[in-house]
Amino acid sequence: MARTLAAENIHKDVGGVNALQGVSLSISEGEILGLIGPNGSGKTTLLNVLSGSLKPTSGSIRFDGQAIAGMPENEVAELGIVKTHQIPKPFLSMTTRENVSVAAMFGSRKLRDPREAHEVADRTLALIGMEAWADTLAGSLPVQARKNLEFARALATGARILLMDEVFAGQSPEELQHSIELFTRVQAELGFGALVVEHVMKAVMTLAHRVVVIEEGRRIAEGTPAAVTQDPLVIEAYLGREAVRAPP
């Protein structure tokens, strides 16, 4: 049975601001869930709460039935839930292979033999077409290769649920198409679930099975990509009330 990450009625106060106000969602292995909303709506905060880097003020989070709200990020990763960063944060003085090997020694794999970790790293890099960068220092990688390295590190942990923060941002049309195709192929092969926070609507419309929309820390819509983009509440959140009231 597919494992499921479920969040119920999540609240998070940050510096006196109610960043999340009762958000609920669930995602299972094999599923791609898009998470969209205007800037400042609480998307990244929600990812940080789910990953364990922030503790919720209240609410419950369960993975495969186990309560994990407030669990430290490393322990959440060991269960198989890993977040990628909007701005990649590799170890700049280590090679691409070494970066991925370190990831393989943490997370749910818990490898202790460096040789095994290197084998996982090489398989992972081959899977996403980064073999040629294996011996390159991460600090020397171009931007798109660093994004791919961030993806590779998450995969190497053995994660079953990926929390992905704007991994398609800042790409040219050609890079975006390649990234979508790569993600689609790898996800189909490995079968992980992914919660994808994204402003690039082409990626959301192409990849997501369902989409959750939040505004000012509240969930305002959920459904298929086509359905939510036609929802008046979603249009208002992005474009304002005038757009909803405008004649066709």
Short mmCIF file of C-alpha atoms in Angstrom, two decimals:
data_model
loop_
_atom_site.label_atom_id
_atom_site.label_comp_id
_atom_site.label_asym_id
_atom_site.label_seq_id
_atom_site.Cartn_x
_atom_site.Cartn_y
_atom_site.Cartn_z
CA MET A 1 0.00 0.00 0.00
CA ALA A 2 1.25 3.48 -0.89
CA ARG A 3 2.47 5.52 2.05
CA THR A 4 0.70 8.82 2.65
CA LEU A 5 1.77 12.13 4.15
CA ALA A 6 -1.28 13.84 5.67
CA ALA A 7 -1.43 17.27 7.32
CA GLU A 8 -4.53 18.37 9.20
CA ASN A 9 -5.44 21.88 10.32
CA ILE A 10 -1.87 23.20 10.32
CA HIS A 11 -1.30 26.57 11.98
CA LYS A 12 2.05 28.33 12.10
CA ASP A 13 2.74 31.71 13.69
CA VAL A 14 5.94 33.41 12.54
CA GLY A 15 6.99 36.62 14.27
CA GLY A 16 3.41 37.44 15.23
CA VAL A 17 2.09 36.70 11.75
CA ASN A 18 -0.34 33.83 11.13
CA ALA A 19 1.61 32.34 8.23
CA LEU A 20 -0.56 29.21 8.10
CA GLN A 21 -4.18 29.17 9.23
CA GLY A 22 -5.65 25.69 9.29
CA VAL A 23 -4.18 24.20 6.10
CA SER A 24 -4.92 20.53 5.39
CA LEU A 25 -3.65 18.35 2.54
CA SER A 26 -2.46 14.84 1.79
CA ILE A 27 -0.15 13.23 -0.74
CA SER A 28 0.68 9.59 -1.41
CA GLU A 29 3.54 7.78 -3.11
CA GLY A 30 3.17 7.91 -6.86
CA GLU A 31 1.17 11.15 -6.79
CA ILE A 32 2.21 14.66 -7.81
CA LEU A 33 0.43 17.41 -5.89
CA GLY A 34 0.89 21.01 -6.95
CA LEU A 35 0.87 23.75 -4.31
CA ILE A 36 0.29 27.25 -5.68
CA GLY A 37 -0.62 30.67 -4.39
CA PRO A 38 0.44 34.32 -4.54
CA ASN A 39 3.78 35.41 -3.11
CA GLY A 40 3.68 35.38 0.68
CA SER A 41 0.75 32.97 0.88
CA GLY A 42 2.62 30.47 3.07
CA LYS A 43 3.73 27.84 0.56
CA THR A 44 7.38 27.58 1.61
CA THR A 45 6.40 27.82 5.28
CA LEU A 46 4.15 24.79 4.79
CA LEU A 47 6.98 22.84 3.15
CA ASN A 48 9.27 23.72 6.04
CA VAL A 49 6.68 22.54 8.55
CA LEU A 50 6.16 19.27 6.68
CA SER A 51 9.91 18.66 6.40
CA GLY A 52 10.57 19.28 10.08
CA SER A 53 12.65 22.42 9.68
CA LEU A 54 9.83 24.35 11.38
CA LYS A 55 7.51 23.14 14.14
CA PRO A 56 3.80 23.81 13.62
CA THR A 57 2.06 25.98 16.18
CA SER A 58 -0.79 23.46 16.12
CA GLY A 59 -2.23 20.73 13.93
CA SER A 60 -1.25 17.16 13.10
CA ILE A 61 1.09 15.63 10.53
CA ARG A 62 1.17 11.89 9.91
CA PHE A 63 3.24 9.73 7.61
CA ASP A 64 1.97 6.24 7.05
CA GLY A 65 -0.11 6.72 10.21
CA GLN A 66 2.84 7.83 12.39
CA ALA A 67 2.61 11.23 14.07
CA ILE A 68 5.60 13.34 12.98
CA ALA A 69 4.61 16.95 13.78
CA GLY A 70 7.54 18.60 15.54
CA MET A 71 9.97 15.78 14.69
CA PRO A 72 13.47 17.08 13.77
CA GLU A 73 14.25 17.39 10.06
CA ASN A 74 16.88 14.62 10.06
CA GLU A 75 14.41 12.17 11.59
CA VAL A 76 11.73 13.15 9.07
CA ALA A 77 14.28 12.52 6.30
CA GLU A 78 15.04 9.09 7.74
CA LEU A 79 11.35 8.24 7.38
CA GLY A 80 11.53 9.12 3.68
CA ILE A 81 10.36 12.76 3.44
CA VAL A 82 12.93 15.18 2.01
CA LYS A 83 12.72 18.84 0.97
CA THR A 84 14.70 20.42 -1.84
CA HIS A 85 15.77 24.04 -1.54
CA GLN A 86 14.65 26.86 -3.79
CA ILE A 87 18.28 27.97 -3.91
CA PRO A 88 20.48 24.83 -4.08
CA LYS A 89 22.83 24.44 -1.12
CA PRO A 90 25.46 21.84 -2.05
CA PHE A 91 28.82 21.43 -0.33
CA LEU A 92 30.71 23.69 -2.72
CA SER A 93 34.18 22.25 -2.05
CA MET A 94 33.03 18.66 -2.69
CA THR A 95 32.48 16.99 -6.04
CA THR A 96 29.06 16.24 -7.43
CA ARG A 97 29.54 12.53 -6.64
CA GLU A 98 30.63 13.29 -3.08
CA ASN A 99 27.60 15.53 -2.53
CA VAL A 100 25.23 12.79 -3.65
CA SER A 101 27.16 10.17 -1.65
CA VAL A 102 26.71 12.18 1.55
CA ALA A 103 22.95 12.30 0.89
CA ALA A 104 22.91 8.52 0.42
CA MET A 105 24.46 8.07 3.87
CA PHE A 106 21.54 9.89 5.47
CA GLY A 107 17.83 9.76 4.85
CA SER A 108 16.07 6.42 4.75
CA ARG A 109 18.99 4.52 3.23
CA LYS A 110 21.23 4.99 6.30
CA LEU A 111 24.28 3.67 4.43
CA ARG A 112 27.49 3.47 6.42
CA ASP A 113 29.88 2.08 3.81
CA PRO A 114 31.30 4.91 1.66
CA ARG A 115 31.69 2.50 -1.27
CA GLU A 116 27.99 1.70 -1.21
CA ALA A 117 27.20 5.40 -0.99
CA HIS A 118 29.37 6.08 -4.05
CA GLU A 119 27.55 3.31 -5.94
CA VAL A 120 24.19 4.87 -5.11
CA ALA A 121 25.55 8.27 -6.15
CA ASP A 122 26.75 6.96 -9.50
CA ARG A 123 23.41 5.25 -10.21
CA THR A 124 21.53 8.39 -9.25
CA LEU A 125 23.68 10.64 -11.40
CA ALA A 126 23.26 8.25 -14.33
CA LEU A 127 19.50 8.28 -13.82
CA ILE A 128 19.30 12.03 -14.26
CA GLY A 129 22.03 12.31 -16.90
CA MET A 130 24.72 13.95 -14.75
CA GLU A 131 27.49 11.35 -15.14
CA ALA A 132 29.70 13.88 -16.90
CA TRP A 133 29.59 16.17 -13.86
CA ALA A 134 30.47 13.48 -11.29
CA ASP A 135 34.02 14.69 -10.61
CA THR A 136 33.26 18.41 -10.92
CA LEU A 137 33.34 20.51 -7.78
CA ALA A 138 29.81 21.65 -6.90
CA GLY A 139 31.08 25.21 -6.64
CA SER A 140 31.99 25.09 -10.33
CA LEU A 141 28.61 23.84 -11.58
CA PRO A 142 26.38 26.14 -13.64
CA VAL A 143 22.99 27.07 -12.19
CA GLN A 144 20.94 24.40 -13.96
CA ALA A 145 23.41 21.67 -13.03
CA ARG A 146 23.18 22.77 -9.38
CA LYS A 147 19.40 22.43 -9.57
CA ASN A 148 19.82 18.92 -10.94
CA LEU A 149 22.33 18.13 -8.19
CA GLU A 150 19.74 19.23 -5.60
CA PHE A 151 17.28 16.79 -7.20
CA ALA A 152 19.90 14.03 -7.22
CA ARG A 153 20.72 14.52 -3.54
CA ALA A 154 17.06 14.21 -2.60
CA LEU A 155 16.68 11.04 -4.67
CA ALA A 156 19.82 9.51 -3.16
CA THR A 157 18.34 9.66 0.33
CA GLY A 158 15.74 7.12 -0.79
CA ALA A 159 12.91 9.60 -0.22
CA ARG A 160 9.36 8.42 -0.92
CA ILE A 161 7.85 11.91 -0.63
CA LEU A 162 9.72 14.87 -2.11
CA LEU A 163 8.86 18.42 -1.01
CA MET A 164 10.04 20.54 -3.94
CA ASP A 165 10.34 24.31 -3.66
CA GLU A 166 10.27 26.10 -7.04
CA VAL A 167 12.66 23.71 -8.79
CA PHE A 168 11.50 24.91 -12.23
CA ALA A 169 11.97 28.64 -11.60
CA GLY A 170 14.34 30.79 -13.66
CA GLN A 171 14.69 28.43 -16.60
CA SER A 172 14.61 29.15 -20.30
CA PRO A 173 11.77 27.51 -22.27
CA GLU A 174 14.18 24.81 -23.49
CA GLU A 175 15.54 24.16 -19.99
CA LEU A 176 12.02 24.03 -18.59
CA GLN A 177 10.87 21.49 -21.14
CA HIS A 178 13.92 19.32 -20.46
CA SER A 179 13.38 19.56 -16.69
CA ILE A 180 9.72 18.57 -17.00
CA GLU A 181 10.61 15.59 -19.17
CA LEU A 182 13.40 14.54 -16.79
CA PHE A 183 11.17 14.80 -13.73
CA THR A 184 8.37 12.87 -15.45
CA ARG A 185 10.69 10.04 -16.45
CA VAL A 186 12.42 9.73 -13.07
CA GLN A 187 9.17 9.92 -11.09
CA ALA A 188 7.58 7.24 -13.26
CA GLU A 189 10.60 4.98 -12.75
CA LEU A 190 10.99 5.46 -8.97
CA GLY A 191 7.35 6.01 -8.01
CA PHE A 192 7.90 8.64 -5.32
CA GLY A 193 5.26 11.21 -4.41
CA ALA A 194 6.00 14.90 -4.83
CA LEU A 195 4.52 18.06 -3.36
CA VAL A 196 5.58 20.73 -5.85
CA VAL A 197 5.50 24.42 -4.92
CA GLU A 198 5.71 26.34 -8.17
CA HIS A 199 4.93 29.64 -9.88
CA VAL A 200 5.72 28.25 -13.34
CA MET A 201 2.21 27.26 -14.34
CA LYS A 202 3.34 25.19 -17.32
CA ALA A 203 5.09 22.82 -14.91
CA VAL A 204 2.06 22.64 -12.60
CA MET A 205 -0.42 22.10 -15.43
CA THR A 206 1.77 19.43 -17.02
CA LEU A 207 2.86 17.47 -13.95
CA ALA A 208 0.28 17.73 -11.18
CA HIS A 209 -2.53 15.24 -10.68
CA ARG A 210 -4.14 17.59 -8.15
CA VAL A 211 -3.51 21.18 -7.13
CA VAL A 212 -4.02 22.88 -3.76
CA VAL A 213 -4.23 26.68 -3.72
CA ILE A 214 -3.49 28.73 -0.60
CA GLU A 215 -3.84 32.45 0.04
CA GLU A 216 -2.78 34.27 3.20
CA GLY A 217 -2.16 30.96 4.92
CA ARG A 218 -5.56 29.41 4.09
CA ARG A 219 -6.51 26.75 1.58
CA ILE A 220 -8.98 28.28 -0.85
CA ALA A 221 -9.24 25.60 -3.55
CA GLU A 222 -8.29 22.03 -4.45
CA GLY A 223 -8.87 20.03 -7.62
CA THR A 224 -7.44 19.20 -11.01
CA PRO A 225 -5.13 21.80 -12.59
CA ALA A 226 -7.81 22.72 -15.12
CA ALA A 227 -10.49 23.13 -12.45
CA VAL A 228 -8.53 25.32 -10.05
CA THR A 229 -7.40 27.73 -12.77
CA GLN A 230 -11.07 28.39 -13.55
CA ASP A 231 -12.06 28.84 -9.89
CA PRO A 232 -13.20 32.46 -9.22
CA LEU A 233 -11.51 32.43 -5.80
CA VAL A 234 -8.20 31.47 -7.38
CA ILE A 235 -8.53 34.09 -10.11
CA GLU A 236 -9.31 36.71 -7.49
CA ALA A 237 -6.33 35.66 -5.35
CA TYR A 238 -3.92 36.10 -8.26
CA LEU A 239 -5.51 38.94 -10.25
CA GLY A 240 -7.86 40.74 -7.86
CA ARG A 241 -11.63 41.13 -7.68
CA GLU A 242 -11.78 43.24 -10.83
CA ALA A 243 -10.63 40.25 -12.90
CA VAL A 244 -13.46 38.10 -11.53
CA ARG A 245 -16.08 40.78 -12.17
CA ALA A 246 -14.84 41.69 -15.65
CA PRO A 247 -17.24 40.77 -18.46
CA PRO A 248 -16.16 37.86 -20.70
#
